[in-house]
Amino acid sequence: MQDKPPISSTWQTPSNLAIVKYWGKKGIQEPVNPSISFSLSEATTTTRISASPNKRGGFSFRLEGKKAPEFHSKIEKFFDLVRSRLPIINHYHLDIASSNTFPHSSGIASSASAMSALAFCLADLQRQANDKYHYDITDVSSMARLGSGSAARSVYGGWNLWGRLPEIPESSEYYAVPAPTQIAPVFRSIHDDILIVSSSAKPVSSTSGHGLMEEHPYREGRIAQANENTIKLIKHLKTGNLEGFIEICESEALSLHGLMMSSTPSYTLLRPASLTLINEIRHYREKTGIPVSFTMDAGPNVHLLYPDEFAEEVLIWEKEQLQPLCEKERIIRDRIGTGPKKVIETN
Ligand code: PMV
């Protein structure tokens, strides 16, 4: 029998920013609570996989053009979780080349965009290798989730929900779905300026943080809070209620860090500059009435959020008051984006 020809696939996928935070897992990468995020426009990963038939499978991985063996075990673990759905992993050698638009140490989680890009490429290659294989976007989301939980939400543009809520029949623990509502214009153009407080590696990984939720004394309270915030946030996204949005957004960020500070062992990822930035943002909002707000992921960097219509005045204040507080005055300016793109290869 003649060997099958080599095949390839390239995808560009976004990172995302959660407003209601996923914190704590159960089963195989299922969230203990629902989360809502929006996909970013500028922070993306582009991954190309070229696949050649090979009885032993196998893969190579390059990041920004360089061999990156430190990621092999993560990729292997991911492959083990999805190989029953994607036999291509067993029958082809995969040359994976990835690059990010944002620096590796920028404090933006690259795992969401990296894992969703891998999942898109693999599903596409599986379809090329076997035209009986069909997949839809929820299949890609559920595979991306197995690589990194938050990656489940990086398969769409705009606002997305991951995690089961009885009130929302289409919601699921296994995959993300687009936020089940019309989104008011003010939230369709939201900015996310990432104020870099530190680009050093985190002293405690998100994986360990999720693990500490298992025995956390506030576990049940946190799950109830996230469920409630998710339902409320969906309403605010629909009605354009900025005040309601800000309340949930900031409380979620501080609750996430509060959970870290109250786990056993306890820890904090906040730095003095994180708190100074938060206070500056709240002060500016009180003083001017401009609806700026903040959130944080599991790290010390502060995400400054604001609607597009205030971009001009926010930028002036940001440069004057916030930029000097950032590490090497670094700010990464991003905003809501339209989602993954298949990159058409030209030879
Ligand atoms: O996807 P993970 O395991 O890196 O966890 C992400 C957790 C947060 O970024 C803190 C919140 C979220 O929902 O993205």
PDB file of C-alpha atoms in Angstrom, residues 79-286:
ATOM      1  CA  PHE A  79      -1.674  13.725  23.708  1.00  0.00           C
ATOM      2  CA  ASP A  80      -2.396  10.882  26.137  1.00  0.00           C
ATOM      3  CA  LEU A  81      -5.726  12.485  27.016  1.00  0.00           C
ATOM      4  CA  VAL A  82      -6.845  13.035  23.405  1.00  0.00           C
ATOM      5  CA  ARG A  83      -5.233  10.177  21.444  1.00  0.00           C
ATOM      6  CA  SER A  84      -8.373   7.998  21.625  1.00  0.00           C
ATOM      7  CA  ARG A  85     -10.238  10.782  19.772  1.00  0.00           C
ATOM      8  CA  LEU A  86      -7.369  11.641  17.447  1.00  0.00           C
ATOM      9  CA  PRO A  87      -5.719   8.462  16.132  1.00  0.00           C
ATOM     10  CA  ILE A  88      -3.514  10.662  13.963  1.00  0.00           C
ATOM     11  CA  ILE A  89      -1.309  11.075  17.045  1.00  0.00           C
ATOM     12  CA  ASN A  90      -0.468   7.343  16.881  1.00  0.00           C
ATOM     13  CA  HIS A  91      -0.004   7.082  13.115  1.00  0.00           C
ATOM     14  CA  TYR A  92       1.817  10.258  12.149  1.00  0.00           C
ATOM     15  CA  HIS A  93       4.980  12.006  13.276  1.00  0.00           C
ATOM     16  CA  LEU A  94       4.003  15.574  14.158  1.00  0.00           C
ATOM     17  CA  ASP A  95       6.401  18.492  13.704  1.00  0.00           C
ATOM     18  CA  ILE A  96       4.926  21.265  15.821  1.00  0.00           C
ATOM     19  CA  ALA A  97       6.134  24.864  15.451  1.00  0.00           C
ATOM     20  CA  SER A  98       4.577  27.510  17.683  1.00  0.00           C
ATOM     21  CA  SER A  99       5.059  31.222  18.200  1.00  0.00           C
ATOM     22  CA  ASN A 100       3.384  33.790  20.437  1.00  0.00           C
ATOM     23  CA  THR A 101       2.728  37.459  19.695  1.00  0.00           C
ATOM     24  CA  PHE A 102       3.452  38.216  23.346  1.00  0.00           C
ATOM     25  CA  PRO A 103       6.715  37.557  25.156  1.00  0.00           C
ATOM     26  CA  HIS A 104       6.852  34.325  27.120  1.00  0.00           C
ATOM     27  CA  SER A 105       7.588  36.149  30.378  1.00  0.00           C
ATOM     28  CA  SER A 106       4.980  38.892  29.933  1.00  0.00           C
ATOM     29  CA  GLY A 107       2.655  37.531  32.582  1.00  0.00           C
ATOM     30  CA  ILE A 108      -0.008  36.571  30.000  1.00  0.00           C
ATOM     31  CA  ALA A 109      -0.966  32.918  30.295  1.00  0.00           C
ATOM     32  CA  SER A 110       0.143  31.370  27.023  1.00  0.00           C
ATOM     33  CA  SER A 111      -1.390  27.971  27.806  1.00  0.00           C
ATOM     34  CA  ALA A 112      -4.919  29.009  26.748  1.00  0.00           C
ATOM     35  CA  SER A 113      -3.873  30.137  23.271  1.00  0.00           C
ATOM     36  CA  ALA A 114      -1.222  27.399  22.918  1.00  0.00           C
ATOM     37  CA  MET A 115      -3.575  24.539  23.763  1.00  0.00           C
ATOM     38  CA  SER A 116      -6.462  25.826  21.663  1.00  0.00           C
ATOM     39  CA  ALA A 117      -4.115  26.233  18.668  1.00  0.00           C
ATOM     40  CA  LEU A 118      -2.888  22.642  19.137  1.00  0.00           C
ATOM     41  CA  ALA A 119      -6.458  21.339  19.396  1.00  0.00           C
ATOM     42  CA  PHE A 120      -7.547  23.151  16.202  1.00  0.00           C
ATOM     43  CA  CYS A 121      -4.526  21.894  14.234  1.00  0.00           C
ATOM     44  CA  LEU A 122      -4.990  18.302  15.423  1.00  0.00           C
ATOM     45  CA  ALA A 123      -8.728  18.186  14.687  1.00  0.00           C
ATOM     46  CA  ASP A 124      -8.101  19.653  11.233  1.00  0.00           C
ATOM     47  CA  LEU A 125      -5.307  17.126  10.533  1.00  0.00           C
ATOM     48  CA  GLN A 126      -7.486  14.259  11.731  1.00  0.00           C
ATOM     49  CA  ARG A 127     -10.152  15.330   9.237  1.00  0.00           C
ATOM     50  CA  GLN A 128      -7.572  15.591   6.449  1.00  0.00           C
ATOM     51  CA  ALA A 129      -6.295  12.095   7.279  1.00  0.00           C
ATOM     52  CA  ASN A 130      -9.765  10.564   7.535  1.00  0.00           C
ATOM     53  CA  ASP A 131     -12.652  12.230   5.758  1.00  0.00           C
ATOM     54  CA  LYS A 132     -15.153  10.260   7.846  1.00  0.00           C
ATOM     55  CA  TYR A 133     -13.978  12.180  10.914  1.00  0.00           C
ATOM     56  CA  HIS A 134     -16.147  15.174  11.683  1.00  0.00           C
ATOM     57  CA  TYR A 135     -15.722  17.634  14.483  1.00  0.00           C
ATOM     58  CA  ASP A 136     -17.453  20.736  15.668  1.00  0.00           C
ATOM     59  CA  ILE A 137     -16.260  23.644  17.740  1.00  0.00           C
ATOM     60  CA  THR A 138     -17.367  22.070  21.037  1.00  0.00           C
ATOM     61  CA  ASP A 139     -15.146  19.038  20.257  1.00  0.00           C
ATOM     62  CA  VAL A 140     -12.196  21.389  19.789  1.00  0.00           C
ATOM     63  CA  SER A 141     -13.082  23.195  23.012  1.00  0.00           C
ATOM     64  CA  SER A 142     -13.298  19.961  24.995  1.00  0.00           C
ATOM     65  CA  MET A 143      -9.914  18.817  23.642  1.00  0.00           C
ATOM     66  CA  ALA A 144      -8.301  22.204  24.349  1.00  0.00           C
ATOM     67  CA  ARG A 145      -9.707  21.971  27.890  1.00  0.00           C
ATOM     68  CA  LEU A 146      -7.776  18.767  28.468  1.00  0.00           C
ATOM     69  CA  GLY A 147      -4.545  20.638  27.697  1.00  0.00           C
ATOM     70  CA  SER A 148      -5.346  23.620  29.921  1.00  0.00           C
ATOM     71  CA  GLY A 149      -8.730  24.398  31.489  1.00  0.00           C
ATOM     72  CA  SER A 150      -8.933  28.025  30.421  1.00  0.00           C
ATOM     73  CA  ALA A 151      -8.053  26.983  26.827  1.00  0.00           C
ATOM     74  CA  ALA A 152     -11.635  25.647  26.523  1.00  0.00           C
ATOM     75  CA  ARG A 153     -12.737  29.304  26.225  1.00  0.00           C
ATOM     76  CA  SER A 154     -10.094  30.218  23.603  1.00  0.00           C
ATOM     77  CA  VAL A 155     -11.844  28.540  20.680  1.00  0.00           C
ATOM     78  CA  TYR A 156     -14.213  31.464  20.066  1.00  0.00           C
ATOM     79  CA  GLY A 157     -14.021  35.235  19.783  1.00  0.00           C
ATOM     80  CA  GLY A 158     -15.974  37.594  22.030  1.00  0.00           C
ATOM     81  CA  TRP A 159     -17.483  36.502  25.365  1.00  0.00           C
ATOM     82  CA  ASN A 160     -17.611  32.856  26.415  1.00  0.00           C
ATOM     83  CA  LEU A 161     -18.869  30.661  29.229  1.00  0.00           C
ATOM     84  CA  TRP A 162     -17.341  27.413  30.500  1.00  0.00           C
ATOM     85  CA  GLY A 163     -18.835  25.303  33.287  1.00  0.00           C
ATOM     86  CA  ARG A 164     -22.256  23.926  34.069  1.00  0.00           C
ATOM     87  CA  LEU A 165     -25.056  26.108  35.381  1.00  0.00           C
ATOM     88  CA  PRO A 166     -28.508  24.556  35.832  1.00  0.00           C
ATOM     89  CA  GLU A 167     -30.107  27.831  34.673  1.00  0.00           C
ATOM     90  CA  ILE A 168     -28.294  27.645  31.322  1.00  0.00           C
ATOM     91  CA  PRO A 169     -29.112  24.391  29.544  1.00  0.00           C
ATOM     92  CA  GLU A 170     -26.416  24.716  26.873  1.00  0.00           C
ATOM     93  CA  SER A 171     -23.627  25.215  29.436  1.00  0.00           C
ATOM     94  CA  SER A 172     -21.161  22.393  30.044  1.00  0.00           C
ATOM     95  CA  GLU A 173     -18.211  21.351  32.181  1.00  0.00           C
ATOM     96  CA  TYR A 174     -16.674  19.642  29.174  1.00  0.00           C
ATOM     97  CA  TYR A 175     -16.531  22.550  26.752  1.00  0.00           C
ATOM     98  CA  ALA A 176     -17.125  26.285  26.545  1.00  0.00           C
ATOM     99  CA  VAL A 177     -20.028  27.925  24.717  1.00  0.00           C
ATOM    100  CA  PRO A 178     -20.486  31.521  23.527  1.00  0.00           C
ATOM    101  CA  ALA A 179     -21.998  33.633  26.327  1.00  0.00           C
ATOM    102  CA  PRO A 180     -25.717  32.862  26.127  1.00  0.00           C
ATOM    103  CA  THR A 181     -26.884  36.422  25.515  1.00  0.00           C
ATOM    104  CA  GLN A 182     -26.662  39.386  23.173  1.00  0.00           C
ATOM    105  CA  ILE A 183     -23.703  41.518  24.253  1.00  0.00           C
ATOM    106  CA  ALA A 184     -24.308  45.254  24.756  1.00  0.00           C
ATOM    107  CA  PRO A 185     -22.121  47.496  22.520  1.00  0.00           C
ATOM    108  CA  VAL A 186     -20.119  48.817  25.499  1.00  0.00           C
ATOM    109  CA  PHE A 187     -18.783  45.296  26.180  1.00  0.00           C
ATOM    110  CA  ARG A 188     -18.114  44.484  22.540  1.00  0.00           C
ATOM    111  CA  SER A 189     -15.205  46.915  22.353  1.00  0.00           C
ATOM    112  CA  ILE A 190     -13.681  46.494  25.801  1.00  0.00           C
ATOM    113  CA  HIS A 191      -9.971  47.208  26.264  1.00  0.00           C
ATOM    114  CA  ASP A 192      -7.538  45.187  28.381  1.00  0.00           C
ATOM    115  CA  ASP A 193      -4.259  46.972  29.119  1.00  0.00           C
ATOM    116  CA  ILE A 194      -1.959  44.631  31.004  1.00  0.00           C
ATOM    117  CA  LEU A 195       0.064  46.577  33.549  1.00  0.00           C
ATOM    118  CA  ILE A 196       3.175  44.460  34.055  1.00  0.00           C
ATOM    119  CA  VAL A 197       4.163  44.378  37.715  1.00  0.00           C
ATOM    120  CA  SER A 198       6.479  41.408  37.354  1.00  0.00           C
ATOM    121  CA  SER A 199       7.435  39.161  34.478  1.00  0.00           C
ATOM    122  CA  SER A 200       9.224  36.623  36.714  1.00  0.00           C
ATOM    123  CA  ALA A 201       7.953  33.057  36.911  1.00  0.00           C
ATOM    124  CA  LYS A 202       5.222  32.600  39.537  1.00  0.00           C
ATOM    125  CA  PRO A 203       6.370  31.039  42.819  1.00  0.00           C
ATOM    126  CA  VAL A 204       3.194  28.868  42.928  1.00  0.00           C
ATOM    127  CA  SER A 205       1.733  27.480  39.684  1.00  0.00           C
ATOM    128  CA  SER A 206      -1.980  27.619  38.775  1.00  0.00           C
ATOM    129  CA  THR A 207      -2.025  23.814  38.860  1.00  0.00           C
ATOM    130  CA  SER A 208      -0.994  23.855  42.547  1.00  0.00           C
ATOM    131  CA  GLY A 209      -3.504  26.661  43.223  1.00  0.00           C
ATOM    132  CA  HIS A 210      -6.365  24.648  41.691  1.00  0.00           C
ATOM    133  CA  GLY A 211      -5.268  21.677  43.847  1.00  0.00           C
ATOM    134  CA  LEU A 212      -5.431  23.724  47.044  1.00  0.00           C
ATOM    135  CA  MET A 213      -9.144  24.349  46.435  1.00  0.00           C
ATOM    136  CA  GLU A 214      -9.910  20.680  47.189  1.00  0.00           C
ATOM    137  CA  GLU A 215      -9.584  21.130  50.946  1.00  0.00           C
ATOM    138  CA  HIS A 216     -10.189  24.858  51.018  1.00  0.00           C
ATOM    139  CA  PRO A 217     -12.312  26.029  53.973  1.00  0.00           C
ATOM    140  CA  TYR A 218     -14.188  28.478  51.669  1.00  0.00           C
ATOM    141  CA  ARG A 219     -14.699  25.986  48.838  1.00  0.00           C
ATOM    142  CA  GLU A 220     -18.501  25.785  48.970  1.00  0.00           C
ATOM    143  CA  GLY A 221     -18.863  29.529  49.477  1.00  0.00           C
ATOM    144  CA  ARG A 222     -16.607  30.188  46.511  1.00  0.00           C
ATOM    145  CA  ILE A 223     -18.607  27.868  44.251  1.00  0.00           C
ATOM    146  CA  ALA A 224     -21.862  29.589  45.263  1.00  0.00           C
ATOM    147  CA  GLN A 225     -20.282  33.032  44.699  1.00  0.00           C
ATOM    148  CA  ALA A 226     -19.036  32.114  41.206  1.00  0.00           C
ATOM    149  CA  ASN A 227     -22.418  30.650  40.211  1.00  0.00           C
ATOM    150  CA  GLU A 228     -24.179  33.796  41.349  1.00  0.00           C
ATOM    151  CA  ASN A 229     -21.638  36.098  39.692  1.00  0.00           C
ATOM    152  CA  THR A 230     -21.923  34.216  36.413  1.00  0.00           C
ATOM    153  CA  ILE A 231     -25.702  34.635  36.263  1.00  0.00           C
ATOM    154  CA  LYS A 232     -25.418  38.314  37.215  1.00  0.00           C
ATOM    155  CA  LEU A 233     -22.603  38.985  34.756  1.00  0.00           C
ATOM    156  CA  ILE A 234     -24.584  37.505  31.863  1.00  0.00           C
ATOM    157  CA  LYS A 235     -27.388  39.973  32.679  1.00  0.00           C
ATOM    158  CA  HIS A 236     -24.957  42.908  32.882  1.00  0.00           C
ATOM    159  CA  LEU A 237     -23.346  41.967  29.574  1.00  0.00           C
ATOM    160  CA  LYS A 238     -26.788  42.056  28.006  1.00  0.00           C
ATOM    161  CA  THR A 239     -28.017  45.298  29.527  1.00  0.00           C
ATOM    162  CA  GLY A 240     -24.686  47.138  29.362  1.00  0.00           C
ATOM    163  CA  ASN A 241     -24.681  47.663  33.145  1.00  0.00           C
ATOM    164  CA  LEU A 242     -21.144  48.940  33.738  1.00  0.00           C
ATOM    165  CA  GLU A 243     -21.577  49.464  37.458  1.00  0.00           C
ATOM    166  CA  GLY A 244     -22.737  45.880  37.962  1.00  0.00           C
ATOM    167  CA  PHE A 245     -19.920  44.649  35.737  1.00  0.00           C
ATOM    168  CA  ILE A 246     -17.256  46.524  37.702  1.00  0.00           C
ATOM    169  CA  GLU A 247     -18.524  45.200  41.009  1.00  0.00           C
ATOM    170  CA  ILE A 248     -18.316  41.586  39.862  1.00  0.00           C
ATOM    171  CA  CYS A 249     -15.060  42.028  37.961  1.00  0.00           C
ATOM    172  CA  GLU A 250     -13.114  43.495  40.876  1.00  0.00           C
ATOM    173  CA  SER A 251     -14.673  41.248  43.504  1.00  0.00           C
ATOM    174  CA  GLU A 252     -13.766  38.161  41.418  1.00  0.00           C
ATOM    175  CA  ALA A 253     -10.135  39.291  41.103  1.00  0.00           C
ATOM    176  CA  LEU A 254      -9.789  39.992  44.803  1.00  0.00           C
ATOM    177  CA  SER A 255     -11.660  36.790  45.742  1.00  0.00           C
ATOM    178  CA  LEU A 256      -9.243  34.750  43.623  1.00  0.00           C
ATOM    179  CA  HIS A 257      -6.282  36.253  45.468  1.00  0.00           C
ATOM    180  CA  GLY A 258      -8.142  35.958  48.777  1.00  0.00           C
ATOM    181  CA  LEU A 259      -8.528  32.224  48.132  1.00  0.00           C
ATOM    182  CA  MET A 260      -4.776  31.929  47.629  1.00  0.00           C
ATOM    183  CA  MET A 261      -4.087  33.848  50.845  1.00  0.00           C
ATOM    184  CA  SER A 262      -6.495  31.638  52.820  1.00  0.00           C
ATOM    185  CA  SER A 263      -5.477  28.197  51.525  1.00  0.00           C
ATOM    186  CA  THR A 264      -3.232  25.746  53.371  1.00  0.00           C
ATOM    187  CA  PRO A 265      -0.431  26.403  52.763  1.00  0.00           C
ATOM    188  CA  SER A 266      -1.272  30.052  52.223  1.00  0.00           C
ATOM    189  CA  TYR A 267       0.514  32.210  49.691  1.00  0.00           C
ATOM    190  CA  THR A 268       0.179  35.486  47.864  1.00  0.00           C
ATOM    191  CA  LEU A 269       1.116  36.435  44.333  1.00  0.00           C
ATOM    192  CA  LEU A 270       0.301  40.104  44.838  1.00  0.00           C
ATOM    193  CA  ARG A 271       3.131  42.620  44.985  1.00  0.00           C
ATOM    194  CA  PRO A 272       3.027  46.074  46.590  1.00  0.00           C
ATOM    195  CA  ALA A 273       2.756  47.626  43.111  1.00  0.00           C
ATOM    196  CA  SER A 274      -0.326  45.473  42.368  1.00  0.00           C
ATOM    197  CA  LEU A 275      -2.147  47.096  45.307  1.00  0.00           C
ATOM    198  CA  THR A 276      -0.940  50.577  44.418  1.00  0.00           C
ATOM    199  CA  LEU A 277      -2.286  50.131  40.877  1.00  0.00           C
ATOM    200  CA  ILE A 278      -5.638  48.855  42.163  1.00  0.00           C
ATOM    201  CA  ASN A 279      -5.980  51.871  44.447  1.00  0.00           C
ATOM    202  CA  GLU A 280      -5.024  54.268  41.638  1.00  0.00           C
ATOM    203  CA  ILE A 281      -7.642  52.726  39.353  1.00  0.00           C
ATOM    204  CA  ARG A 282     -10.392  52.989  41.972  1.00  0.00           C
ATOM    205  CA  HIS A 283      -9.373  56.524  42.861  1.00  0.00           C
ATOM    206  CA  TYR A 284      -9.440  57.647  39.207  1.00  0.00           C
ATOM    207  CA  ARG A 285     -12.884  56.108  38.728  1.00  0.00           C
ATOM    208  CA  GLU A 286     -14.248  57.866  41.823  1.00  0.00           C
TER     209      GLU A 286
END
